[in-house]
mmCIF file of C-alpha atoms in Angstrom:
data_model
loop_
_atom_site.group_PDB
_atom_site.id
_atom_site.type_symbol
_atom_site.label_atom_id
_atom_site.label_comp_id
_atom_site.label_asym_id
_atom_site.label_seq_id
_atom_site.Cartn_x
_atom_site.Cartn_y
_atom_site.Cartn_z
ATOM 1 C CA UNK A 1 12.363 -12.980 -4.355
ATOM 2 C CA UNK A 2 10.039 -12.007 -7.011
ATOM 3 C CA UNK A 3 12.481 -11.905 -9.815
ATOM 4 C CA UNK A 4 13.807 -15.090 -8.776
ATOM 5 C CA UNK A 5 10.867 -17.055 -8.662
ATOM 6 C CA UNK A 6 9.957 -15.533 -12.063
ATOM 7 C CA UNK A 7 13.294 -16.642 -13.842
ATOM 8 C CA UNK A 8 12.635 -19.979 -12.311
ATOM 9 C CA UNK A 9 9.399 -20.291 -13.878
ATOM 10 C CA UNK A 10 10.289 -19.436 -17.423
ATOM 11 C CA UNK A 11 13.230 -21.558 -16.882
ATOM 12 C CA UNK A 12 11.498 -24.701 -15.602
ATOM 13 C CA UNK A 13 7.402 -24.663 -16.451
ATOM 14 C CA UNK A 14 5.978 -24.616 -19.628
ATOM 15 C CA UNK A 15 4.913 -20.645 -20.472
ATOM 16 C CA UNK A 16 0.848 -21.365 -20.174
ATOM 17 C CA UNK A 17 2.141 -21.756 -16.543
ATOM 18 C CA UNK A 18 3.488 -18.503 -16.139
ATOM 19 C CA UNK A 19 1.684 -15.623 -14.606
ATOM 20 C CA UNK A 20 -0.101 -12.882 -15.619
ATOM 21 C CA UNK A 21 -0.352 -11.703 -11.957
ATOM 22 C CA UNK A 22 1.908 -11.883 -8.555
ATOM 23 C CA UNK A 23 -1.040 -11.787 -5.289
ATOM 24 C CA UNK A 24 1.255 -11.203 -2.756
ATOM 25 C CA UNK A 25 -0.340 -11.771 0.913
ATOM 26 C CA UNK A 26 1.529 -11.012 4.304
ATOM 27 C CA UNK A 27 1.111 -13.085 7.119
ATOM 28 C CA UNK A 28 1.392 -9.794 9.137
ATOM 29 C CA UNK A 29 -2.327 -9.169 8.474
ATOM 30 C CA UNK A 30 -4.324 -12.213 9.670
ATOM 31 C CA UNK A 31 -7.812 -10.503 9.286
ATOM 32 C CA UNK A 32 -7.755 -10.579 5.856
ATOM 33 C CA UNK A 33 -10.799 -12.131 3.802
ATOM 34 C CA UNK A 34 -11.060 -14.587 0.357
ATOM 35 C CA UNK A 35 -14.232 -12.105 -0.748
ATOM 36 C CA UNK A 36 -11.249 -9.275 0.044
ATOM 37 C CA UNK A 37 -8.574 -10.244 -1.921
ATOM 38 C CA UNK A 38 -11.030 -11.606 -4.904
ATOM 39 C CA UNK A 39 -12.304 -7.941 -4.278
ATOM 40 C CA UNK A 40 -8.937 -6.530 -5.158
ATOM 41 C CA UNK A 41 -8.442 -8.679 -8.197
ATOM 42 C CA UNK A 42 -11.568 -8.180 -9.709
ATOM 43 C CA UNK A 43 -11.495 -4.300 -9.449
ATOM 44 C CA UNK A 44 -7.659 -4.659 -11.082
ATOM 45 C CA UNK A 45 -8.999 -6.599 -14.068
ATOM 46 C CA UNK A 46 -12.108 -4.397 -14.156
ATOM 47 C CA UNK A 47 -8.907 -1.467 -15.785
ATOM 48 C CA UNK A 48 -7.406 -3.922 -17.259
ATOM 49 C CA UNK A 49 -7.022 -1.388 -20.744
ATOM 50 C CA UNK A 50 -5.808 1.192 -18.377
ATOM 51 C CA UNK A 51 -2.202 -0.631 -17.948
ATOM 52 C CA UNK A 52 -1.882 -0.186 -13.789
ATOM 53 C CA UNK A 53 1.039 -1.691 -13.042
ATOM 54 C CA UNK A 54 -0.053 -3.027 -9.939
ATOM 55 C CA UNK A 55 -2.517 -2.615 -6.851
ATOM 56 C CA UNK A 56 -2.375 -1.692 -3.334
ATOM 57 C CA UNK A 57 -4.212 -1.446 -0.950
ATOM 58 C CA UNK A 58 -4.655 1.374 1.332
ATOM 59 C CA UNK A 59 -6.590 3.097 3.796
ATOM 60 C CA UNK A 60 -6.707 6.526 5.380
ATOM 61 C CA UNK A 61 -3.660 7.484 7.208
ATOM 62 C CA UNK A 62 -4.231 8.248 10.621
ATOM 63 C CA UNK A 63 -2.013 10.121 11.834
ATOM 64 C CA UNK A 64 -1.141 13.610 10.051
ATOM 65 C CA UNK A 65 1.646 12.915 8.040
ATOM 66 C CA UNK A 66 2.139 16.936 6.704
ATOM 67 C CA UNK A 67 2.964 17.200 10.265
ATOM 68 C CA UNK A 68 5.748 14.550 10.238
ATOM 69 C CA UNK A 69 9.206 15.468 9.517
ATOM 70 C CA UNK A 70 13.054 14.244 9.209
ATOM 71 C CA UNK A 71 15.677 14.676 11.322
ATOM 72 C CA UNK A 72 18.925 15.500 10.040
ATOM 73 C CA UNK A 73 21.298 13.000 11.258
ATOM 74 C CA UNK A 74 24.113 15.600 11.857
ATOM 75 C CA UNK A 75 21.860 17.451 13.594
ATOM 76 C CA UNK A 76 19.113 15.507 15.834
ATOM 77 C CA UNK A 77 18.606 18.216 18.083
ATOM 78 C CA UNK A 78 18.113 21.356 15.797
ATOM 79 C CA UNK A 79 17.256 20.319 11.922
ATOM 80 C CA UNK A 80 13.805 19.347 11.063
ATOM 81 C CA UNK A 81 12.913 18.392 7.411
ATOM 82 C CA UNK A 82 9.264 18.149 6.437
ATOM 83 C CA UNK A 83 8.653 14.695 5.239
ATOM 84 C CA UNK A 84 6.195 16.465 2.586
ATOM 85 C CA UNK A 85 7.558 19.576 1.838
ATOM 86 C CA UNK A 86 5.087 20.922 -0.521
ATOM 87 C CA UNK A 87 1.032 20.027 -1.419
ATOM 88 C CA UNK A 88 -1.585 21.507 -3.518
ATOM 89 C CA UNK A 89 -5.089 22.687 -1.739
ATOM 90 C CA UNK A 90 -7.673 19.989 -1.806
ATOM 91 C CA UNK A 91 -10.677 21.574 -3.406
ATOM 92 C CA UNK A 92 -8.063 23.032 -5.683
ATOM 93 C CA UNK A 93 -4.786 21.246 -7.194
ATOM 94 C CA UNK A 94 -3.541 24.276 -8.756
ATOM 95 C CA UNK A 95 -3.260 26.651 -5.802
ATOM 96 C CA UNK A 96 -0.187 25.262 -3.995
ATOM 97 C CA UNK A 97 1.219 24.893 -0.388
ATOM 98 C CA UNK A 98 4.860 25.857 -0.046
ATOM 99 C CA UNK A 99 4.426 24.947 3.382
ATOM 100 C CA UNK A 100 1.030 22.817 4.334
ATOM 101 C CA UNK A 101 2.884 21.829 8.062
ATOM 102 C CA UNK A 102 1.636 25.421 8.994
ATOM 103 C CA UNK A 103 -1.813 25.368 7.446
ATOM 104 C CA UNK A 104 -5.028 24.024 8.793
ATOM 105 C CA UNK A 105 -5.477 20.320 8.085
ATOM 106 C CA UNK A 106 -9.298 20.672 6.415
ATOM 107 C CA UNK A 107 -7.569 22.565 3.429
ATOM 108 C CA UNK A 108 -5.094 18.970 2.495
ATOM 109 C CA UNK A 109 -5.843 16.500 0.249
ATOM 110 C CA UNK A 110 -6.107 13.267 2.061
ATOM 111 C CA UNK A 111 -3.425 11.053 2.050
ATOM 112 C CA UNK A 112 -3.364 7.232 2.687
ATOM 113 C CA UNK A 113 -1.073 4.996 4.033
ATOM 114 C CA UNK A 114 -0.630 1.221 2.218
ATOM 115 C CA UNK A 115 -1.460 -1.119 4.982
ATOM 116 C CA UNK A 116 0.478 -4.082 3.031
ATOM 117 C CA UNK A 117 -2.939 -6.236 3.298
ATOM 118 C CA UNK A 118 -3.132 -7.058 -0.165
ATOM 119 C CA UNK A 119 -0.496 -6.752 -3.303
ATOM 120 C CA UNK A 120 -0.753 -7.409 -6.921
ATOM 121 C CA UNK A 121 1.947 -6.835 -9.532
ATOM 122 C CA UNK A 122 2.552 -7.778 -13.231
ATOM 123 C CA UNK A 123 5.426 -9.740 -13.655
ATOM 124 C CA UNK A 124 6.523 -7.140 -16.176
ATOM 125 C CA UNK A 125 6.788 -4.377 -13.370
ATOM 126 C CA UNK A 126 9.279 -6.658 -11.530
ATOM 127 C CA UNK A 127 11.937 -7.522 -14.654
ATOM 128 C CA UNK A 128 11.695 -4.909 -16.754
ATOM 129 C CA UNK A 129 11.070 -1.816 -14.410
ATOM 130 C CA UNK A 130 12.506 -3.228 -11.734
ATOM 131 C CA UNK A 131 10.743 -2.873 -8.648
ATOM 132 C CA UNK A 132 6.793 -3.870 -7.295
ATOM 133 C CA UNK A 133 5.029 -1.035 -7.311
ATOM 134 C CA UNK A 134 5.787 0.707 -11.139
ATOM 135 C CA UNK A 135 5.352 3.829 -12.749
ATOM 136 C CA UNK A 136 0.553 3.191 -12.391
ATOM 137 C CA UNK A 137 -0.450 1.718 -9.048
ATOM 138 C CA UNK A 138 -3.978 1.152 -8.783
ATOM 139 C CA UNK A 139 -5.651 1.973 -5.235
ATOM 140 C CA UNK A 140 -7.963 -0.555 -3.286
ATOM 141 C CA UNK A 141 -9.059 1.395 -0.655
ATOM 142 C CA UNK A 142 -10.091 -0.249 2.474
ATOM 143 C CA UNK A 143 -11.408 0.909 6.086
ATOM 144 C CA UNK A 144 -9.577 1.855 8.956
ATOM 145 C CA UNK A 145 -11.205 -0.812 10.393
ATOM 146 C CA UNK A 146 -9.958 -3.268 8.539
ATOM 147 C CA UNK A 147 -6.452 -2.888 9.643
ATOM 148 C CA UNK A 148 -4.839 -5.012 11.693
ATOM 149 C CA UNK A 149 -1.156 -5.422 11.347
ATOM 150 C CA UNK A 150 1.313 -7.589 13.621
ATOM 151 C CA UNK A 151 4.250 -5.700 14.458
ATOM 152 C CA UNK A 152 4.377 -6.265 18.487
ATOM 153 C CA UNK A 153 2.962 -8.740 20.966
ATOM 154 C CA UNK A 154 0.278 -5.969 22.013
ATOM 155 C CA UNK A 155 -0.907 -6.324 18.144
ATOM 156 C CA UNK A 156 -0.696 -9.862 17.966
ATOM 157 C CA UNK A 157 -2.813 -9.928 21.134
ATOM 158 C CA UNK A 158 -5.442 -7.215 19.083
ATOM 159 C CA UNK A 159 -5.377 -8.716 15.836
ATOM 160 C CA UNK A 160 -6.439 -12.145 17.511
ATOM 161 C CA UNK A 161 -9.330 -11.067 19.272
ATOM 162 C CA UNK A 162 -10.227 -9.225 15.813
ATOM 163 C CA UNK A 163 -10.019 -12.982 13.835
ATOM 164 C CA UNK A 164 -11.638 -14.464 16.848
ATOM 165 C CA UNK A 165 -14.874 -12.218 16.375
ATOM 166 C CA UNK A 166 -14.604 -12.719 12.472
ATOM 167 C CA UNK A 167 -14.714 -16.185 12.627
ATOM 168 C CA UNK A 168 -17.620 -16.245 14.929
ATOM 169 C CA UNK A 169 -19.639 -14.129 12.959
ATOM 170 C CA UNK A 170 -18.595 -15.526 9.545
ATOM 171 C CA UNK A 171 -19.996 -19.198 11.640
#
């Protein structure tokens, strides 16, 4: 989609048209905010020199995902593959964890988990690496409770109420 649309604008608009950045905004997360999303791209041209590829944003997983593991497919009932096979201590990246699904939690680095509110990417990233995220992707952390993702009626039905109160307190 992205690649397309970016051929189609060399190919048909004059190049002072063409963009420096792709904001790419999911209508799966109706709670989003302007000041949010200018947030994002301010903080992204605030590294500007520091060549990020692009930005996410994130916020703290909340379920444990060193606990979380694969099953092999020719073997659902007896092979389990941890999804993250191997960490590093948190206080200290070079003691490592050849097995952090059997260690206590408090000693893991945090991990986060991209909620898909809010994506920017350099058109670059797209046609010459390839893909949206790149080699540098810049972090814009948000709060847990600023998540609210449509994925089932039960979080259509949550994710209203939560743009009902925003918009009543934003009035």
């Amino acid at each position: 989609l992205f690649e397309h649309f970016l051929k189609w604008m060399k190919e048909n608009e004059p190049a002072e048209k063409y963009p420096s950045l792709l904001v790419q905004l999911r209508p799966t997360a109706p709670c989003l905010t302007v000041e949010t999303v200018d947030a994002a791209i301010e903080k992204f041209l605030e590294h500007e020199t520091e060549a990020f590829d692009s930005l996410r944003s994130v916020t703290p997983a909340d379920h444990e995902p060193f606990n979380m593991y694969f099953m092999d497919p020719k073997e659902p009932s007896t092979k389990l593959t941890p999804i993250i096979p191997v960490s590093y201590h948190k206080d200290d990246p070079s003691q490592i964890i050849t097995e952090p699904q059997s260690v206590a939690r408090q000693i893991l680095p945090k991990i986060y988990w991209h909620n898909a509110y809010i994506d920017l990417i350099r058109p670059a990233t797209i046609l010459e690496q390839g893909c949206c995220m790149g080699k540098r992707c810049m972090s814009f952390l948000m709060g847990p409770e600023d998540n609210a993702d449509i994925d089932t009626p039960e979080q259509w039905a949550m994710a209203e109420e939560k743009k009902r109160a925003q918009l009543a307190a934003a009035a």
